[in-house]
Short mmCIF file of C-alpha atoms and ligand atoms in Angstrom, two decimals:
data_model
loop_
_atom_site.label_atom_id
_atom_site.label_comp_id
_atom_site.label_asym_id
_atom_site.label_seq_id
_atom_site.Cartn_x
_atom_site.Cartn_y
_atom_site.Cartn_z
CA MET A 258 69.39 103.91 198.79
CA VAL A 259 73.15 103.85 198.41
CA THR A 260 74.56 107.34 198.90
CA ILE A 261 77.75 109.00 197.64
CA SER A 262 78.97 108.82 201.21
CA ASP A 263 78.43 105.03 201.27
CA ASN A 264 80.22 104.67 197.93
CA LEU A 265 83.16 106.72 199.17
CA ALA A 266 83.45 104.53 202.24
CA THR A 267 83.46 101.42 200.03
CA VAL A 268 86.18 102.82 197.74
CA LYS A 269 88.34 103.82 200.72
CA TRP A 270 87.87 100.37 202.16
CA ARG A 271 88.97 98.82 198.85
CA ILE A 272 92.08 101.02 198.85
CA SER A 273 92.98 100.13 202.44
CA ALA A 274 92.38 96.42 201.87
CA VAL A 275 94.70 96.19 198.88
CA ALA A 276 97.30 98.47 200.47
CA GLU A 277 97.43 96.25 203.52
CA ARG A 278 97.63 93.14 201.38
CA CYS A 279 100.72 94.42 199.61
CA GLY A 280 102.36 96.04 202.63
CA ARG A 281 101.78 99.66 201.67
CA ALA A 282 100.51 102.45 203.91
CA PRO A 283 96.91 103.24 202.87
CA ASP A 284 97.64 106.97 203.14
CA SER A 285 100.40 106.64 200.52
CA ILE A 286 97.58 106.37 197.97
CA ARG A 287 95.63 109.49 197.08
CA LEU A 288 92.02 109.17 196.02
CA ILE A 289 90.83 111.60 193.34
CA ALA A 290 87.05 111.63 192.99
CA VAL A 291 86.33 112.05 189.28
CA SER A 292 83.24 114.26 189.03
CA LYS A 293 83.01 114.89 185.27
CA GLY A 294 79.43 115.09 184.08
CA LYS A 295 78.13 115.22 187.65
CA PRO A 296 76.52 118.28 189.23
CA ALA A 297 78.15 120.51 191.84
CA SER A 298 75.66 119.17 194.39
CA ALA A 299 77.21 115.69 194.07
CA ILE A 300 80.67 117.15 194.69
CA ARG A 301 79.35 118.99 197.73
CA GLU A 302 77.93 115.74 199.06
CA ALA A 303 81.27 113.98 198.64
CA PHE A 304 83.07 116.93 200.26
CA GLU A 305 80.73 116.75 203.25
CA ALA A 306 81.64 113.05 203.51
CA GLY A 307 85.30 114.06 203.81
CA GLN A 308 86.58 113.92 200.22
CA ARG A 309 88.85 116.84 199.29
CA ALA A 310 90.43 116.06 195.90
CA PHE A 311 88.30 116.05 192.74
CA GLY A 312 89.15 115.41 189.10
CA GLU A 313 87.59 117.10 186.09
CA ASN A 314 88.16 116.49 182.38
CA TYR A 315 86.89 119.68 180.78
CA ALA A 316 88.34 123.13 181.49
CA GLN A 317 85.04 124.98 181.15
CA GLU A 318 83.15 122.49 183.31
CA MET A 319 85.81 122.67 186.02
CA ALA A 320 85.74 126.48 185.97
CA VAL A 321 81.96 126.59 186.40
CA LYS A 322 81.98 124.06 189.22
CA ALA A 323 84.90 125.72 190.98
CA GLN A 324 82.90 128.95 191.02
CA GLU A 325 79.77 127.21 192.30
CA LEU A 326 81.81 125.53 195.03
CA ALA A 327 84.07 128.46 195.87
CA ASP A 328 83.07 128.21 199.54
CA LEU A 329 84.76 124.76 199.81
CA SER A 330 88.51 124.23 199.85
CA ILE A 331 88.66 121.67 197.09
CA GLU A 332 91.90 120.36 195.59
CA TRP A 333 91.13 120.29 191.86
CA HIS A 334 92.99 117.92 189.55
CA PHE A 335 92.67 118.44 185.83
CA ILE A 336 92.64 115.02 184.15
CA GLY A 337 91.38 115.67 180.60
CA HIS A 338 93.02 116.60 177.35
CA LEU A 339 93.99 120.26 177.66
CA GLN A 340 94.48 122.56 174.71
CA ARG A 341 97.16 125.16 175.10
CA ASN A 342 94.72 128.02 174.65
CA LYS A 343 92.63 126.72 177.58
CA ALA A 344 95.58 126.75 179.99
CA LYS A 345 94.47 130.10 181.36
CA LEU A 346 91.12 128.60 182.40
CA VAL A 347 92.83 125.88 184.40
CA THR A 348 95.77 127.62 186.10
CA PRO A 349 93.72 129.73 188.54
CA ILE A 350 91.90 126.61 189.76
CA ALA A 351 93.90 123.39 189.49
CA ALA A 352 96.31 122.22 192.17
CA CYS A 353 97.56 119.63 189.71
CA VAL A 354 97.34 119.10 185.95
CA GLU A 355 97.72 115.34 185.49
CA THR A 356 97.66 115.38 181.72
CA VAL A 357 100.63 117.38 180.45
CA ASP A 358 101.32 115.85 177.03
CA SER A 359 103.51 118.41 175.28
CA ILE A 360 106.24 120.88 175.99
CA GLU A 361 104.03 123.61 174.51
CA LEU A 362 101.29 122.90 177.04
CA ALA A 363 103.83 122.76 179.86
CA ARG A 364 105.18 126.16 178.81
CA ALA A 365 101.68 127.64 178.62
CA LEU A 366 100.87 126.41 182.13
CA ASP A 367 104.21 127.57 183.50
CA SER A 368 103.85 131.06 182.10
CA ARG A 369 100.18 131.47 183.11
CA ALA A 370 100.29 130.15 186.65
CA GLY A 371 101.04 132.83 189.19
CA ARG A 372 101.56 130.23 191.90
CA ALA A 373 103.03 126.77 192.29
CA ILE A 374 101.14 124.22 190.24
CA LYS A 375 101.85 120.51 190.21
CA CYS A 376 101.73 118.32 187.16
CA LEU A 377 102.17 114.82 185.83
CA ALA A 378 103.31 113.86 182.36
CA GLU A 379 100.67 111.83 180.57
CA VAL A 380 101.95 108.73 178.80
CA ASN A 381 100.00 107.02 176.03
CA ILE A 382 100.90 103.70 177.57
CA GLY A 383 98.91 101.55 175.14
CA GLY A 384 100.07 103.49 172.07
CA GLU A 385 96.45 104.14 171.14
CA GLU A 386 95.60 106.51 168.28
CA THR A 387 92.56 107.82 170.12
CA LYS A 388 94.38 108.72 173.33
CA SER A 389 96.61 111.65 174.10
CA GLY A 390 99.90 111.43 175.95
CA VAL A 391 103.52 111.17 174.94
CA ASN A 392 105.23 107.92 174.03
CA GLU A 393 107.96 106.29 176.09
CA ALA A 394 110.75 107.80 174.03
CA GLU A 395 109.36 111.34 174.33
CA VAL A 396 108.65 111.29 178.03
CA ILE A 397 112.26 111.71 179.11
CA LEU A 398 112.72 114.90 177.12
CA LEU A 399 109.36 116.27 178.29
CA ALA A 400 110.17 115.49 181.93
CA ARG A 401 113.61 117.07 181.67
CA GLN A 402 112.17 120.24 180.20
CA ILE A 403 109.43 120.50 182.84
CA SER A 404 111.91 119.86 185.64
CA GLU A 405 113.76 123.00 184.55
CA MET A 406 110.65 125.19 184.76
CA LYS A 407 110.14 127.65 187.60
CA ILE A 408 106.48 127.29 188.51
CA LEU A 409 105.27 124.02 187.12
CA GLU A 410 106.35 121.19 189.42
CA LEU A 411 106.65 117.71 187.93
CA MET A 412 105.47 114.97 190.31
CA GLY A 413 105.55 111.91 188.04
CA LEU A 414 103.54 110.08 185.40
CA MET A 415 99.89 109.45 184.57
CA ALA A 416 98.32 106.94 182.20
CA MET A 417 95.06 105.31 181.24
CA PRO A 418 95.49 101.85 179.67
CA PRO A 419 93.26 100.57 176.87
CA TYR A 420 89.87 99.81 178.40
CA ASP A 421 89.14 96.21 179.26
CA PRO A 422 86.53 95.14 181.82
CA ASP A 423 88.99 92.55 183.15
CA PRO A 424 91.26 94.50 185.55
CA GLU A 425 94.09 91.99 185.07
CA LYS A 426 94.39 93.21 181.48
CA SER A 427 95.50 96.60 182.84
CA ARG A 428 98.38 95.11 184.83
CA PRO A 429 101.05 95.00 182.10
CA TYR A 430 100.39 98.69 181.36
CA PHE A 431 100.59 99.69 185.02
CA LYS A 432 103.85 97.73 185.32
CA LYS A 433 105.18 99.49 182.25
CA LEU A 434 104.35 102.93 183.68
CA ALA A 435 106.07 102.11 186.99
CA GLU A 436 109.16 100.90 185.10
CA LEU A 437 109.13 104.04 183.01
CA LEU A 438 109.13 106.18 186.16
CA ALA A 439 112.12 104.24 187.50
CA ARG A 440 113.95 104.73 184.21
CA LEU A 441 113.08 108.43 184.23
CA ASN A 442 114.55 108.82 187.70
CA GLU A 443 117.78 107.14 186.58
CA GLU A 444 118.04 109.46 183.59
CA LEU A 445 117.07 112.72 185.27
CA LYS A 446 119.07 112.32 188.49
CA LEU A 447 116.96 114.90 190.31
CA GLU A 448 117.72 115.80 193.92
CA SER A 449 114.51 114.10 195.00
CA PRO A 450 113.21 111.36 192.71
CA LEU A 451 109.75 111.60 191.16
CA ARG A 452 107.22 109.44 193.00
CA GLY A 453 103.85 110.19 191.43
CA LEU A 454 102.10 107.39 189.58
CA SER A 455 98.50 108.23 188.70
CA MET A 456 96.88 105.04 187.46
CA GLY A 457 93.82 102.97 188.25
CA MET A 458 90.10 103.76 188.02
CA SER A 459 86.87 102.31 189.41
CA HIS A 460 87.31 98.83 187.98
CA ASP A 461 91.08 98.31 188.21
CA LEU A 462 92.29 100.33 191.21
CA GLU A 463 93.37 97.20 193.12
CA VAL A 464 95.70 96.12 190.33
CA ALA A 465 97.06 99.67 189.98
CA ILE A 466 97.84 99.87 193.70
CA GLU A 467 99.57 96.48 193.59
CA GLU A 468 101.75 97.91 190.80
CA GLY A 469 102.62 101.06 192.76
CA ALA A 470 99.93 103.69 192.08
CA THR A 471 100.16 106.73 194.36
CA ILE A 472 97.04 108.33 192.87
CA VAL A 473 93.86 106.55 191.80
CA ARG A 474 91.18 108.38 189.83
CA VAL A 475 87.73 107.03 190.65
CA GLY A 476 84.45 108.24 189.15
CA THR A 477 81.74 105.63 188.63
CA ALA A 478 82.34 103.77 191.91
CA ILE A 479 81.72 107.03 193.82
CA PHE A 480 79.16 108.98 191.79
CA GLY A 481 77.46 106.18 189.82
CA GLU A 482 77.20 105.67 186.08
CA ARG A 483 77.61 108.71 183.85
C1 PLP B 621 86.54 109.29 183.66
C2 PLP B 621 87.96 109.13 184.05
C3 PLP B 621 88.31 108.40 185.19
C4 PLP B 621 87.32 107.68 186.08
O1 PLP B 621 86.81 106.56 185.47
P1 PLP B 621 85.78 105.58 186.24
O2 PLP B 621 85.83 104.34 185.44
O3 PLP B 621 84.46 106.27 186.20
O4 PLP B 621 86.27 105.42 187.61
C5 PLP B 621 89.66 108.33 185.50
N1 PLP B 621 90.60 108.93 184.74
C6 PLP B 621 90.28 109.64 183.65
C7 PLP B 621 91.36 110.26 182.86
C8 PLP B 621 88.96 109.75 183.26
O5 PLP B 621 88.67 110.42 182.15
#
């Protein structure tokens, strides 16, 4: 039987292999294990195999699991669509909210969090009706406003391209997100440039890393089909 631990080893091997191939340090790429829909016991198993960062899509589900796993020092990433009125569920738990898609949500997080909390601005990179995220024109304003906030710390951009089983089809979108980050850095002129690029999932993480991903969000390849 293939275990979560085996799967994790395979995913880490994939990350190292592609990093090496394109001359990047493997530890410059952060692996977020996406545990949505999976029980706390599966997260515990992955933790025992050395995984520390986990991604959840639903505020309530993350809150329940965080309580069940309170004995572990997990780095929680929120990666789902977050309604402003659910910000208070997320701020006590998440180290990073990867899906900030409005100034209103950013303000809600900033005013609720009693401690430093990282975030990424979510870009609707394929311009899809069904996906959340700001468009390319809006992202500069959003980033500027977040960069002036006291508690919320902007790390970069996150996106999920239109789904296609062929990973090469994701490449133009990953390229576009990396270019957008470069443009953002030119516009914002922050003391230290933003570096975070959260892109790439189970089926297209190699392509994402080739295009500069610093965070990959992997569910199925670690925990199996949902
Ligand atoms: C579910 C999900 C993932 C993981 O997808 P897999 O294909 O299972 O690896 C990554 N990012 C987001 C935003 C998700 O919702």
